[in-house]
Amino acid sequence: MPLPYTGVDMRLLAALVERGLIKPEISDQIKLECAQQNKSELQIILEKKLVTELDLYKTKAAVYNVQFIEDLSVIQTPAELLAGINIDALKEQQSFPFEMDETRVKIVMADPFNINAIQFWKIKYLPRQIEVYTSTPSAVFEYINTRFGSMIGGDVQAAVSKYQQESGTKETVISTDDVDDVSQNLQGAPVAKIVNSILVYAAQSGASDIHIEPQERSVRIRYRIDGVLTEKLTLPRELLSPVIARIKIMSNMKIDETRLPQDDRLFITVGERKFDLRVSTLPSVQGEKVVMRLLERTTGIPPLEESGLRGSGYKRYIESVSLTNGIVLVTGPTGSGKTRTLASTVARLNDPKVNIISIEDPVEIRISGVTQVQVNHDIGLDFATVLRSVLRQDPNIVYLGEIRDEETARLAIRAALTGHLVLSTLHTNGAVSSLIRLIDMGIEPFLVASTVKCVVGQRLVRTICPHCREAILATPEMIAEITHILGGIQNFDVFRYVEALSKRTAPAEDSPEYKFSPPVKPPEMGPEGRKTIYLYKGAGCTKCGNTGYKGRMAIFEVATVTDKMASGIARNAEVDTLEKMAEEEGMITMVQDGFLKAIEGITTIEEVARVAKSDSELM
């Protein structure tokens, strides 16, 4: 039972009605739901998306006469204010200082009425006065993560200095006689803080991988953020052994084994977020290299419409995964988003009337209502072994993490032939080439032709930062390249397409078409008197780390195995021949999909070329 109704912020609701942000009857409904659900009016409004977060908190600030900062990127917090502030404390208080003089300190707070936070800052900066500003909670959280998150360098440098003071500048050799004792020593040592800082920064910055690489005179720390490796730290060479030993202890590896590669897992918690880390060590001539892949444990499954799959490709894919039997393959290199696409697909297909079983290595995304099995090669529990058992569990749909060998491929084919829908992945360069890959594994062409219903190829491209996005007129050379790439799409005209984009209205709620496309300018006459279009890029700002990109989206190609294609597969047609058949039957290639997204202002042509530069389509 909900707690007794304690009232809502009547002044805020009245202001929202007065500003035309909500209707009076909606205000009455909010009051009722606050009483029934024991939630604040802010929670109800945001959950139901009745008002944008910016408008809601801007209105609240105006009602209570608190200064509101809409764009926190204009704030440059001095370095002296950063020193000595723990980022965890900032997150706990949901606030941060940004300006200080002899008599006062200016604080930005997500909730300007948070008494505990105000008291925290008053005590910290006594006897100065606290001057409160506010912004949206998401903007405050992002600023703390980006601006204060960059404090990793200072935190690590302090730990390095302490380590060198305690151990001298000589290279340290860690004893391996007593593992427990070493663990105890490292737990309270600066080395533990260095490793923790490296891991925490990776989680906060959205990195997918951490690379700890020995150099001749130093140790390089790089993070893969939005698919691109970026160097963030350099450690003294003498810290290589203790840092790697610390990671090995945390991962239950053998710390005295430095000649052979090792692989294991590590589990960490950062705030309320939980991560599984796949840890791999590799001996090199400079010393051991460590790579850690971060996989966040989450129960929230992103909708398939948010993946970037849309248009005719989306329709073909949905039709294929709605079949009761056959194989649907999602292909691409490691880190191309295949797992997310299939997890979103499984979540869409999940129904009490359907028995879905997944076999994964590892289980990255938990899906409620789906039986998920994690393989364990150490005890002989591989994909083929588990799949045999799964087929005796009366499944309707089998989600097979990866087809790696002939045995697994044959079992998947058998499952499809006996009335099951099999969803799986392959590591190939394109959609159509996955069909040839199955044949190369030893599967007879007629079996591939009769069981595979759809193949999807995908890559991840970085999306333009919405905070610093700007339009530029395309040059004649750019127009020529766009026309060359998109000329294969039937009846496509780039100027008509952009004109239609500029006039589009909001898409249907469940439609992936243009779901994430920002506004587009209509075609114009260029400086040379030729008709041209606008393309888009990110100028670089604090919110995107001056890269011009923030976040990623997939580019796709979807080929359904029609009777014509099945005939070509059965007679061992070449990849080029099959790809031509697929395009003739309406397949939009990954590069074409990327160029369409570039025209729509989602990404850039340079980014598409970087990700798909091996494709022969590019000029």
Coordinates of C-alpha atoms in Angstrom, one line a residue:
M1 CA 0.0 0.0 0.0
P2 CA 1.3 3.5 -0.8
L3 CA 2.1 5.9 2.0
P4 CA -0.5 8.6 2.8
Y5 CA -0.7 11.5 0.4
T6 CA 1.5 14.4 1.6
G7 CA 0.8 17.0 -1.1
V8 CA 2.5 18.2 -4.2
D9 CA 4.3 21.4 -5.3
M10 CA 1.2 23.4 -6.3
R11 CA 3.3 26.5 -7.3
L12 CA 5.2 24.4 -9.8
L13 CA 2.1 22.8 -11.3
A14 CA 0.4 26.2 -11.6
A15 CA 3.5 27.6 -13.3
L16 CA 3.6 24.7 -15.8
V17 CA 0.0 25.3 -16.6
E18 CA 0.5 29.1 -16.9
R19 CA 3.4 28.6 -19.3
G20 CA 1.3 26.2 -21.5
L21 CA 3.5 23.2 -20.8
I22 CA 0.7 21.1 -19.4
K23 CA -3.1 21.4 -19.5
P24 CA -5.1 22.0 -16.3
E25 CA -6.7 18.6 -16.5
I26 CA -3.2 17.0 -16.8
S27 CA -2.3 18.9 -13.6
D28 CA -5.2 17.4 -11.8
Q29 CA -4.2 13.9 -13.0
I30 CA -0.7 14.5 -11.7
K31 CA -2.0 15.4 -8.3
L32 CA -4.0 12.2 -8.2
E33 CA -1.2 10.0 -9.3
C34 CA 1.2 11.6 -6.7
A35 CA -1.3 10.5 -4.0
Q36 CA -1.9 7.0 -5.4
Q37 CA 1.8 6.2 -6.1
N38 CA 3.5 8.2 -3.4
K39 CA 5.7 9.9 -5.9
S40 CA 6.6 13.5 -6.4
E41 CA 5.2 15.6 -9.2
L42 CA 8.7 15.7 -10.8
Q43 CA 8.8 11.9 -11.0
I44 CA 5.4 11.6 -12.5
I45 CA 6.0 14.3 -15.1
L46 CA 9.4 12.8 -16.2
E47 CA 8.2 9.2 -16.2
K48 CA 5.3 10.1 -18.4
K49 CA 7.4 12.5 -20.5
L50 CA 4.7 15.2 -20.1
V51 CA 7.4 18.0 -20.1
T52 CA 11.0 17.9 -21.1
E53 CA 13.6 17.8 -18.3
L54 CA 14.9 21.2 -19.3
D55 CA 11.5 23.0 -19.3
L56 CA 10.5 21.3 -16.0
Y57 CA 13.6 22.3 -14.0
K58 CA 13.8 25.7 -15.7
T59 CA 10.3 26.4 -14.6
K60 CA 11.0 25.2 -11.1
A61 CA 14.1 27.5 -10.8
A62 CA 12.0 30.5 -12.0
V63 CA 9.2 29.7 -9.5
Y64 CA 11.7 29.7 -6.6
N65 CA 13.9 32.4 -7.9
V66 CA 17.0 30.3 -8.2
Q67 CA 19.5 31.2 -11.0
F68 CA 19.3 28.5 -13.7
I69 CA 22.3 27.6 -16.0
E70 CA 21.0 26.0 -19.1
D71 CA 24.4 25.2 -20.7
L72 CA 27.0 24.0 -18.2
S73 CA 29.6 23.7 -21.0
V74 CA 30.2 27.4 -20.7
I75 CA 31.5 26.9 -17.1
Q76 CA 35.3 26.3 -16.8
T77 CA 36.0 25.2 -13.2
P78 CA 39.4 26.4 -12.0
A79 CA 42.0 23.7 -11.4
E80 CA 42.4 24.7 -7.7
L81 CA 38.8 23.9 -7.1
L82 CA 39.3 20.4 -8.5
A83 CA 42.1 19.6 -6.2
G84 CA 41.1 17.6 -3.2
I85 CA 37.5 16.9 -4.2
N86 CA 36.4 13.3 -4.4
I87 CA 34.2 12.6 -7.5
D88 CA 32.1 10.1 -5.4
A89 CA 31.3 13.0 -3.0
L90 CA 30.2 15.1 -5.9
K91 CA 27.9 12.4 -7.2
E92 CA 26.5 11.8 -3.8
Q93 CA 25.7 15.5 -3.3
Q94 CA 24.7 15.9 -7.0
S95 CA 26.4 19.3 -7.0
F96 CA 29.8 20.9 -7.7
P97 CA 31.6 24.2 -7.1
F98 CA 32.6 26.3 -10.1
E99 CA 33.8 29.7 -8.8
M100 CA 35.3 30.9 -5.5
D101 CA 36.6 34.2 -4.1
E102 CA 37.6 35.3 -0.6
T103 CA 34.0 35.6 0.6
R104 CA 31.8 33.2 -1.4
V105 CA 31.7 30.0 -3.4
K106 CA 29.3 29.4 -6.3
I107 CA 27.7 25.9 -6.4
V108 CA 25.6 24.2 -9.1
M109 CA 23.1 21.8 -7.6
A110 CA 20.7 19.4 -9.3
D111 CA 18.3 20.1 -6.3
P112 CA 18.8 23.6 -4.9
F113 CA 16.8 22.5 -1.8
N114 CA 19.0 19.6 -0.9
I115 CA 19.8 20.5 2.7
N116 CA 22.4 17.8 3.1
A117 CA 24.3 19.0 0.1
I118 CA 24.1 22.7 1.2
Q119 CA 25.4 21.7 4.6
F120 CA 28.2 19.7 3.0
W121 CA 29.5 22.7 1.0
K122 CA 29.1 25.1 3.9
I123 CA 31.3 23.0 6.1
K124 CA 33.9 22.5 3.4
Y125 CA 34.2 26.1 2.5
L126 CA 33.8 27.8 5.9
P127 CA 33.6 30.8 6.5
R128 CA 32.7 31.6 2.9
Q129 CA 29.0 32.1 1.9
I130 CA 27.4 29.5 -0.5
E131 CA 25.7 30.9 -3.6
V132 CA 23.4 28.3 -5.1
Y133 CA 22.7 27.9 -8.9
T134 CA 20.9 25.0 -10.5
S135 CA 20.6 23.0 -13.7
T136 CA 19.0 19.8 -14.8
P137 CA 20.0 16.6 -12.9
S138 CA 21.3 15.0 -16.2
A139 CA 23.4 18.0 -17.0
V140 CA 24.9 18.1 -13.5
F141 CA 25.7 14.4 -13.7
E142 CA 27.3 14.7 -17.1
Y143 CA 29.4 17.7 -16.1
I144 CA 30.7 15.8 -13.0
N145 CA 31.6 12.8 -15.2
T146 CA 33.3 14.8 -17.9
R147 CA 35.0 17.7 -16.2
F148 CA 35.7 16.2 -12.8
G149 CA 36.1 12.8 -14.3
S150 CA 39.2 14.1 -16.0
M151 CA 40.8 14.3 -12.5
I152 CA 42.0 10.7 -13.1
G153 CA 45.4 12.1 -14.1
G154 CA 45.7 14.0 -10.8
D155 CA 44.5 11.1 -8.7
V156 CA 46.9 8.7 -10.3
Q157 CA 49.8 11.2 -10.2
A158 CA 49.3 11.6 -6.4
A159 CA 49.3 7.8 -6.0
V160 CA 52.4 7.4 -8.2
S161 CA 54.2 10.0 -6.1
K162 CA 53.3 8.2 -2.9
Y163 CA 54.4 4.9 -4.3
Q164 CA 57.8 6.3 -5.3
Q165 CA 58.3 7.8 -1.9
E166 CA 57.5 4.5 -0.2
S167 CA 59.5 2.2 -2.6
G168 CA 62.2 4.5 -4.1
T169 CA 62.7 4.9 -7.8
K170 CA 64.1 1.4 -8.3
E171 CA 62.0 -1.1 -10.2
T172 CA 60.0 -3.1 -7.8
V173 CA 59.9 -6.9 -7.8
I174 CA 56.9 -8.4 -6.1
S175 CA 57.4 -11.6 -4.2
T176 CA 55.2 -14.5 -5.3
D177 CA 55.9 -16.8 -2.3
D178 CA 52.7 -15.8 -0.5
V179 CA 49.8 -14.6 -2.7
D180 CA 47.6 -13.7 0.3
D181 CA 50.3 -11.5 1.7
V182 CA 50.9 -9.7 -1.5
S183 CA 47.1 -9.1 -1.9
Q184 CA 47.1 -7.7 1.7
N185 CA 50.1 -5.4 0.9
L186 CA 48.6 -4.1 -2.4
Q187 CA 45.1 -3.6 -0.9
G188 CA 46.3 -0.6 1.1
A189 CA 49.0 0.6 -1.2
P190 CA 49.0 3.3 -3.8
V191 CA 49.0 0.6 -6.5
A192 CA 45.5 -0.3 -5.5
K193 CA 44.4 3.3 -5.9
I194 CA 46.1 3.5 -9.4
V195 CA 44.3 0.4 -10.6
N196 CA 41.0 1.5 -9.1
S197 CA 41.3 5.0 -10.7
I198 CA 42.0 3.3 -14.1
L199 CA 38.9 1.1 -13.8
V200 CA 36.6 3.8 -12.4
Y201 CA 37.5 6.3 -15.2
A202 CA 36.8 3.6 -17.8
A203 CA 33.3 3.0 -16.4
Q204 CA 32.6 6.8 -16.1
S205 CA 33.8 7.6 -19.6
G206 CA 31.8 4.8 -21.3
A207 CA 35.0 3.0 -22.5
S208 CA 34.5 -0.5 -23.9
D209 CA 38.2 -1.6 -23.4
I210 CA 41.2 -0.7 -21.4
H211 CA 44.7 -1.2 -22.8
I212 CA 47.7 -1.3 -20.4
E213 CA 50.8 -1.4 -22.6
P214 CA 54.5 -1.5 -21.6
Q215 CA 56.7 0.9 -23.5
E216 CA 60.5 1.1 -23.3
R217 CA 60.5 3.8 -20.7
S218 CA 56.9 4.1 -19.6
V219 CA 53.5 2.3 -19.3
R220 CA 50.8 3.6 -21.7
I221 CA 47.1 3.5 -20.6
R222 CA 44.6 3.7 -23.5
Y223 CA 40.8 3.6 -23.5
R224 CA 38.6 2.6 -26.4
I225 CA 35.8 5.2 -26.3
D226 CA 33.1 5.2 -29.0
G227 CA 35.2 2.7 -30.9
V228 CA 38.4 4.8 -31.0
L229 CA 41.5 4.2 -28.9
T230 CA 42.6 7.3 -26.9
E231 CA 45.7 7.6 -24.7
K232 CA 44.7 9.0 -21.3
L233 CA 47.6 8.2 -19.0
T234 CA 51.3 7.4 -18.9
L235 CA 52.8 5.7 -15.8
P236 CA 56.5 5.3 -14.8
R237 CA 58.0 2.0 -16.1
E238 CA 58.7 0.8 -12.6
L239 CA 54.9 0.6 -12.0
L240 CA 54.3 -2.1 -14.7
S241 CA 55.0 -5.1 -12.5
P242 CA 52.9 -4.0 -9.4
V243 CA 50.0 -2.8 -11.5
I244 CA 49.8 -6.0 -13.5
A245 CA 50.2 -8.1 -10.4
R246 CA 47.3 -6.2 -8.8
I247 CA 45.1 -6.8 -11.8
K248 CA 46.1 -10.5 -11.8
I249 CA 45.2 -10.9 -8.1
M250 CA 41.8 -9.2 -8.7
S251 CA 41.2 -11.6 -11.6
N252 CA 42.4 -14.7 -9.8
M253 CA 45.2 -15.2 -12.3
K254 CA 48.6 -16.7 -11.6
I255 CA 50.8 -13.7 -10.7
D256 CA 54.0 -15.8 -11.1
E257 CA 53.2 -16.7 -14.7
T258 CA 54.6 -14.2 -17.1
R259 CA 55.6 -16.3 -20.0
L260 CA 52.2 -17.5 -21.2
P261 CA 49.0 -15.6 -22.0
Q262 CA 46.2 -15.8 -19.4
D263 CA 42.5 -15.0 -19.6
D264 CA 40.0 -14.6 -16.7
R265 CA 37.2 -12.4 -15.5
L266 CA 36.8 -9.7 -13.0
F267 CA 33.7 -8.1 -11.4
I268 CA 33.5 -4.5 -10.2
T269 CA 30.9 -2.1 -9.0
V270 CA 31.1 1.6 -9.8
G271 CA 28.3 3.5 -7.9
E272 CA 25.2 1.6 -8.7
R273 CA 26.5 0.2 -12.0
K274 CA 27.9 -3.4 -12.2
F275 CA 30.5 -4.5 -14.7
D276 CA 32.0 -7.8 -15.9
L277 CA 35.5 -7.4 -17.1
R278 CA 37.2 -9.9 -19.5
V279 CA 40.9 -9.7 -18.6
S280 CA 43.6 -10.9 -21.0
T281 CA 47.4 -10.8 -20.5
L282 CA 49.9 -11.2 -23.4
P283 CA 53.7 -11.5 -23.0
S284 CA 55.7 -9.1 -25.2
V285 CA 59.3 -8.1 -25.6
Q286 CA 58.6 -5.0 -23.5
G287 CA 56.7 -6.9 -20.8
E288 CA 53.2 -8.1 -20.2
K289 CA 50.3 -6.3 -21.9
V290 CA 46.8 -6.3 -20.3
V291 CA 43.6 -5.7 -22.1
M292 CA 40.3 -5.5 -20.2
R293 CA 36.9 -5.5 -21.9
L294 CA 34.1 -3.9 -19.9
L295 CA 30.6 -5.4 -20.1
E296 CA 28.0 -3.6 -18.1
R297 CA 25.4 -5.8 -16.4
T298 CA 22.0 -4.4 -17.3
T299 CA 18.4 -5.5 -17.4
G300 CA 17.3 -2.7 -19.6
I301 CA 17.1 -3.8 -23.2
P302 CA 17.3 -1.0 -25.8
P303 CA 14.5 -1.2 -28.4
L304 CA 15.4 -2.5 -31.8
E305 CA 14.3 0.8 -33.3
E306 CA 17.1 2.6 -31.4
S307 CA 19.8 0.5 -33.1
G308 CA 19.8 2.4 -36.4
L309 CA 18.0 -0.4 -38.3
R310 CA 15.2 1.2 -40.3
G311 CA 13.5 1.4 -43.7
S312 CA 13.3 -1.6 -46.0
G313 CA 16.1 -3.3 -44.0
Y314 CA 14.1 -3.0 -40.8
K315 CA 11.0 -4.4 -42.5
R316 CA 12.9 -7.4 -44.0
Y317 CA 14.5 -8.2 -40.7
I318 CA 11.3 -8.1 -38.7
E319 CA 9.6 -10.3 -41.3
S320 CA 12.5 -12.8 -41.0
V321 CA 12.6 -13.0 -37.2
S322 CA 8.8 -13.5 -37.2
L323 CA 9.2 -16.9 -39.0
T324 CA 8.7 -20.1 -37.0
N325 CA 11.8 -21.8 -38.4
G326 CA 15.1 -21.0 -40.1
I327 CA 18.3 -19.3 -39.3
V328 CA 18.8 -15.5 -39.0
L329 CA 22.5 -14.3 -38.9
V330 CA 23.9 -11.0 -37.7
T331 CA 27.4 -10.5 -38.8
G332 CA 30.3 -8.2 -38.3
P333 CA 33.7 -7.9 -36.5
T334 CA 34.2 -7.9 -32.7
G335 CA 32.7 -4.8 -31.2
S336 CA 30.2 -4.0 -34.0
G337 CA 27.1 -4.2 -31.8
K338 CA 25.9 -7.7 -32.9
T339 CA 25.0 -8.7 -29.3
R340 CA 22.9 -5.6 -28.7
T341 CA 21.0 -6.1 -32.0
L342 CA 20.2 -9.8 -31.1
A343 CA 19.4 -9.0 -27.5
S344 CA 16.9 -6.3 -28.7
T345 CA 15.5 -8.8 -31.1
V346 CA 15.0 -11.5 -28.4
A347 CA 13.4 -8.9 -26.1
R348 CA 11.0 -8.1 -28.9
L349 CA 10.1 -11.7 -29.6
N350 CA 9.9 -12.6 -25.9
D351 CA 6.3 -13.8 -25.1
P352 CA 4.9 -16.1 -22.4
K353 CA 3.7 -18.4 -25.3
V354 CA 7.2 -18.8 -26.6
N355 CA 10.1 -20.7 -25.1
I356 CA 13.4 -18.9 -25.8
I357 CA 16.7 -20.2 -24.8
S358 CA 20.1 -18.4 -25.3
I359 CA 23.6 -19.8 -25.3
E360 CA 26.2 -17.1 -24.8
D361 CA 29.8 -16.5 -24.0
P362 CA 29.5 -14.6 -21.7
V363 CA 25.9 -13.5 -20.9
E364 CA 26.2 -9.8 -21.4
I365 CA 22.6 -8.6 -21.3
R366 CA 20.1 -10.2 -18.9
I367 CA 16.7 -10.7 -20.5
S368 CA 13.8 -11.4 -18.1
G369 CA 11.7 -14.4 -19.2
V370 CA 14.5 -15.9 -21.3
T371 CA 16.5 -18.9 -20.2
Q372 CA 20.1 -17.8 -20.6
V373 CA 23.0 -20.3 -20.5
Q374 CA 26.6 -19.3 -20.2
V375 CA 29.2 -21.6 -21.8
N376 CA 32.2 -22.7 -19.8
H377 CA 35.1 -24.1 -21.8
D378 CA 37.1 -25.1 -18.7
I379 CA 34.6 -27.9 -18.0
G380 CA 33.9 -28.7 -21.6
L381 CA 30.6 -26.8 -21.8
D382 CA 31.0 -25.3 -25.2
F383 CA 28.4 -24.1 -27.7
A384 CA 27.9 -27.4 -29.4
T385 CA 27.5 -29.4 -26.1
V386 CA 25.0 -26.9 -24.7
L387 CA 23.1 -26.7 -28.0
R388 CA 22.5 -30.5 -28.0
S389 CA 20.9 -30.2 -24.5
V390 CA 18.9 -27.1 -25.4
L391 CA 17.2 -28.9 -28.4
R392 CA 15.8 -31.4 -25.8
Q393 CA 14.3 -28.5 -23.8
D394 CA 11.4 -27.9 -26.3
P395 CA 12.6 -24.4 -27.5
N396 CA 10.7 -22.3 -30.1
I397 CA 13.6 -19.9 -30.5
V398 CA 17.3 -20.5 -29.9
Y399 CA 19.7 -17.6 -29.5
L400 CA 23.1 -19.0 -30.2
G401 CA 25.8 -16.5 -29.3
E402 CA 28.2 -17.4 -32.1
I403 CA 28.7 -20.1 -34.8
R404 CA 32.4 -20.9 -34.5
D405 CA 32.9 -24.3 -36.1
E406 CA 31.4 -26.9 -38.3
E407 CA 29.9 -28.9 -35.4
T408 CA 28.0 -25.9 -34.0
A409 CA 26.9 -24.9 -37.6
R410 CA 25.5 -28.4 -38.3
L411 CA 23.6 -28.4 -35.0
A412 CA 22.1 -25.0 -35.9
I413 CA 21.1 -26.2 -39.3
R414 CA 19.5 -29.3 -37.8
A415 CA 17.6 -27.1 -35.3
A416 CA 16.3 -25.0 -38.2
L417 CA 15.2 -28.1 -40.2
T418 CA 13.3 -29.5 -37.2
G419 CA 11.1 -26.4 -36.7
H420 CA 13.2 -24.0 -34.6
L421 CA 14.1 -20.4 -35.3
V422 CA 17.8 -19.9 -34.7
L423 CA 19.3 -16.5 -34.1
S424 CA 23.1 -16.3 -34.2
T425 CA 26.2 -14.3 -35.2
L426 CA 29.2 -14.8 -37.5
H427 CA 32.5 -12.9 -37.7
T428 CA 32.4 -11.9 -41.4
N429 CA 32.9 -8.6 -43.3
G430 CA 29.5 -8.4 -44.8
A431 CA 26.0 -10.0 -44.8
V432 CA 26.2 -12.0 -48.0
S433 CA 29.8 -13.3 -47.3
S434 CA 28.4 -15.1 -44.2
L435 CA 26.7 -17.5 -46.5
I436 CA 30.0 -18.5 -48.1
R437 CA 31.6 -18.7 -44.6
L438 CA 29.1 -21.4 -43.7
I439 CA 30.0 -23.3 -46.8
D440 CA 33.7 -22.9 -46.1
M441 CA 33.0 -24.5 -42.6
G442 CA 31.9 -27.6 -44.4
I443 CA 28.2 -27.1 -44.6
E444 CA 26.6 -28.3 -47.9
P445 CA 25.4 -25.4 -50.1
F446 CA 21.9 -26.8 -50.4
L447 CA 21.6 -26.9 -46.6
V448 CA 22.6 -23.3 -46.3
A449 CA 20.2 -22.3 -49.1
S450 CA 17.3 -24.0 -47.5
T451 CA 17.8 -23.0 -43.8
V452 CA 19.2 -19.4 -43.8
K453 CA 16.4 -16.9 -44.2
C454 CA 18.1 -13.6 -43.5
V455 CA 21.7 -12.2 -43.1
V456 CA 22.5 -8.9 -41.5
G457 CA 25.8 -7.0 -41.7
Q458 CA 26.6 -4.2 -39.3
R459 CA 29.2 -1.7 -38.1
L460 CA 29.1 1.0 -35.5
V461 CA 29.8 4.6 -36.5
R462 CA 30.2 7.6 -34.1
T463 CA 27.3 10.0 -34.1
I464 CA 27.7 13.8 -34.3
C465 CA 27.7 15.5 -31.0
P466 CA 24.3 17.3 -30.7
H467 CA 25.8 20.1 -28.6
C468 CA 28.3 21.4 -31.3
R469 CA 26.7 20.2 -34.5
E470 CA 27.1 22.6 -37.4
A471 CA 26.2 22.6 -41.1
I472 CA 28.6 23.0 -44.0
L473 CA 27.8 23.3 -47.7
A474 CA 28.9 20.1 -49.6
T475 CA 31.5 20.7 -52.3
P476 CA 30.9 19.4 -55.9
E477 CA 33.4 16.6 -55.1
M478 CA 31.3 15.5 -52.1
I479 CA 28.1 15.6 -54.2
A480 CA 29.9 13.4 -56.8
E481 CA 30.9 10.9 -54.2
I482 CA 27.4 10.8 -52.7
T483 CA 25.9 10.3 -56.1
H484 CA 28.4 7.5 -56.9
I485 CA 27.6 5.6 -53.6
L486 CA 23.9 6.1 -53.6
G487 CA 23.3 5.7 -57.3
G488 CA 22.7 2.0 -56.9
I489 CA 19.5 2.7 -54.9
Q490 CA 16.6 2.6 -57.3
N491 CA 15.1 6.0 -58.3
F492 CA 17.3 7.8 -55.7
D493 CA 17.9 11.5 -56.2
V494 CA 19.9 13.2 -53.4
F495 CA 18.3 16.6 -53.8
R496 CA 14.7 15.3 -53.7
Y497 CA 15.7 13.2 -50.7
V498 CA 17.2 16.1 -48.7
E499 CA 14.2 18.3 -49.7
A500 CA 11.8 15.6 -48.3
L501 CA 14.0 15.4 -45.1
S502 CA 13.8 19.1 -44.5
K503 CA 10.0 19.0 -44.7
R504 CA 9.4 15.9 -42.7
T505 CA 7.2 15.7 -39.7
A506 CA 7.7 13.7 -36.5
P507 CA 7.6 10.0 -37.3
A508 CA 5.1 7.6 -35.7
E509 CA 6.0 6.6 -32.1
D510 CA 6.9 3.0 -33.1
S511 CA 8.6 3.8 -36.4
P512 CA 12.4 3.7 -36.7
E513 CA 12.4 5.9 -39.7
Y514 CA 14.2 9.2 -38.9
K515 CA 13.7 8.5 -35.2
F516 CA 17.0 10.0 -34.2
S517 CA 17.5 12.4 -37.2
P518 CA 18.1 16.1 -36.2
P519 CA 16.7 18.9 -38.4
V520 CA 18.0 19.1 -42.0
K521 CA 18.4 22.2 -44.2
P522 CA 16.9 22.1 -47.7
P523 CA 19.2 22.1 -50.8
E524 CA 20.7 25.5 -51.8
M525 CA 22.7 27.0 -54.6
G526 CA 26.4 26.8 -53.8
P527 CA 29.0 29.5 -54.3
E528 CA 29.8 28.1 -57.8
G529 CA 26.1 28.5 -58.9
R530 CA 25.5 24.7 -58.6
K531 CA 22.8 23.1 -56.6
T532 CA 24.1 21.5 -53.4
I533 CA 23.2 20.3 -50.0
Y534 CA 24.3 20.7 -46.4
L535 CA 26.4 18.1 -44.6
Y536 CA 27.0 18.2 -40.9
K537 CA 29.9 17.8 -38.4
G538 CA 30.7 18.4 -34.8
A539 CA 32.9 21.4 -34.1
G540 CA 34.2 20.0 -30.8
C541 CA 33.1 21.0 -27.3
T542 CA 33.6 20.0 -23.7
K543 CA 30.7 17.6 -23.8
C544 CA 32.3 15.4 -26.5
G545 CA 35.9 15.8 -25.4
N546 CA 36.5 18.1 -28.5
T547 CA 36.1 15.1 -30.8
G548 CA 32.9 16.3 -32.5
Y549 CA 31.3 12.9 -31.8
K550 CA 29.2 11.6 -29.0
G551 CA 27.7 8.1 -28.9
R552 CA 27.5 5.5 -31.7
M553 CA 24.8 4.0 -34.0
A554 CA 25.0 1.0 -36.3
I555 CA 24.9 1.1 -40.1
F556 CA 23.3 -2.0 -41.6
E557 CA 22.8 -4.1 -44.7
V558 CA 20.0 -6.7 -44.7
A559 CA 19.7 -9.5 -47.3
T560 CA 16.9 -12.0 -47.3
V561 CA 17.5 -15.3 -49.0
T562 CA 15.0 -15.3 -51.8
D563 CA 14.5 -18.2 -54.3
K564 CA 16.9 -16.5 -56.7
M565 CA 19.6 -16.2 -54.1
A566 CA 19.0 -19.7 -52.8
S567 CA 19.5 -21.0 -56.3
G568 CA 22.8 -19.1 -56.5
I569 CA 24.0 -20.5 -53.2
A570 CA 23.0 -24.1 -54.1
R571 CA 25.2 -23.9 -57.3
N572 CA 28.2 -22.4 -55.4
A573 CA 27.9 -18.8 -56.8
E574 CA 30.7 -16.4 -55.9
V575 CA 30.3 -13.7 -53.2
D576 CA 30.2 -10.9 -55.8
T577 CA 27.5 -12.6 -57.7
L578 CA 25.4 -13.1 -54.6
E579 CA 25.9 -9.5 -53.5
K580 CA 24.8 -8.3 -56.9
M581 CA 21.6 -10.5 -56.6
A582 CA 20.9 -9.0 -53.1
E583 CA 21.3 -5.4 -54.3
E584 CA 19.1 -6.1 -57.4
E585 CA 16.4 -7.3 -54.9
G586 CA 16.6 -4.1 -52.9
M587 CA 19.4 -4.5 -50.4
I588 CA 20.9 -1.2 -49.2
T589 CA 24.6 -1.8 -48.4
M590 CA 26.2 -0.7 -45.2
V591 CA 28.1 2.1 -46.9
Q592 CA 24.9 3.3 -48.5
D593 CA 23.1 3.2 -45.2
G594 CA 26.0 5.2 -43.7
F595 CA 25.9 7.8 -46.4
L596 CA 22.1 8.2 -45.9
K597 CA 22.7 8.7 -42.2
A598 CA 25.4 11.3 -43.0
I599 CA 23.0 13.2 -45.3
E600 CA 20.5 13.1 -42.4
G601 CA 23.0 14.7 -40.1
I602 CA 23.4 11.7 -37.8
T603 CA 27.1 10.9 -38.6
T604 CA 29.7 12.1 -41.1
I605 CA 31.0 10.7 -44.4
E606 CA 34.5 10.6 -43.0
E607 CA 33.3 8.4 -40.1
V608 CA 31.5 6.0 -42.5
A609 CA 34.7 5.9 -44.6
R610 CA 36.8 5.1 -41.5
V611 CA 34.6 2.3 -40.4
A612 CA 33.9 0.8 -43.8
K613 CA 37.1 1.8 -45.7
S614 CA 37.8 -1.8 -46.8
D615 CA 34.6 -1.8 -48.8
S616 CA 35.2 -1.6 -52.6
E617 CA 32.3 0.8 -53.0
L618 CA 34.2 3.8 -51.6
M619 CA 35.9 5.9 -54.2

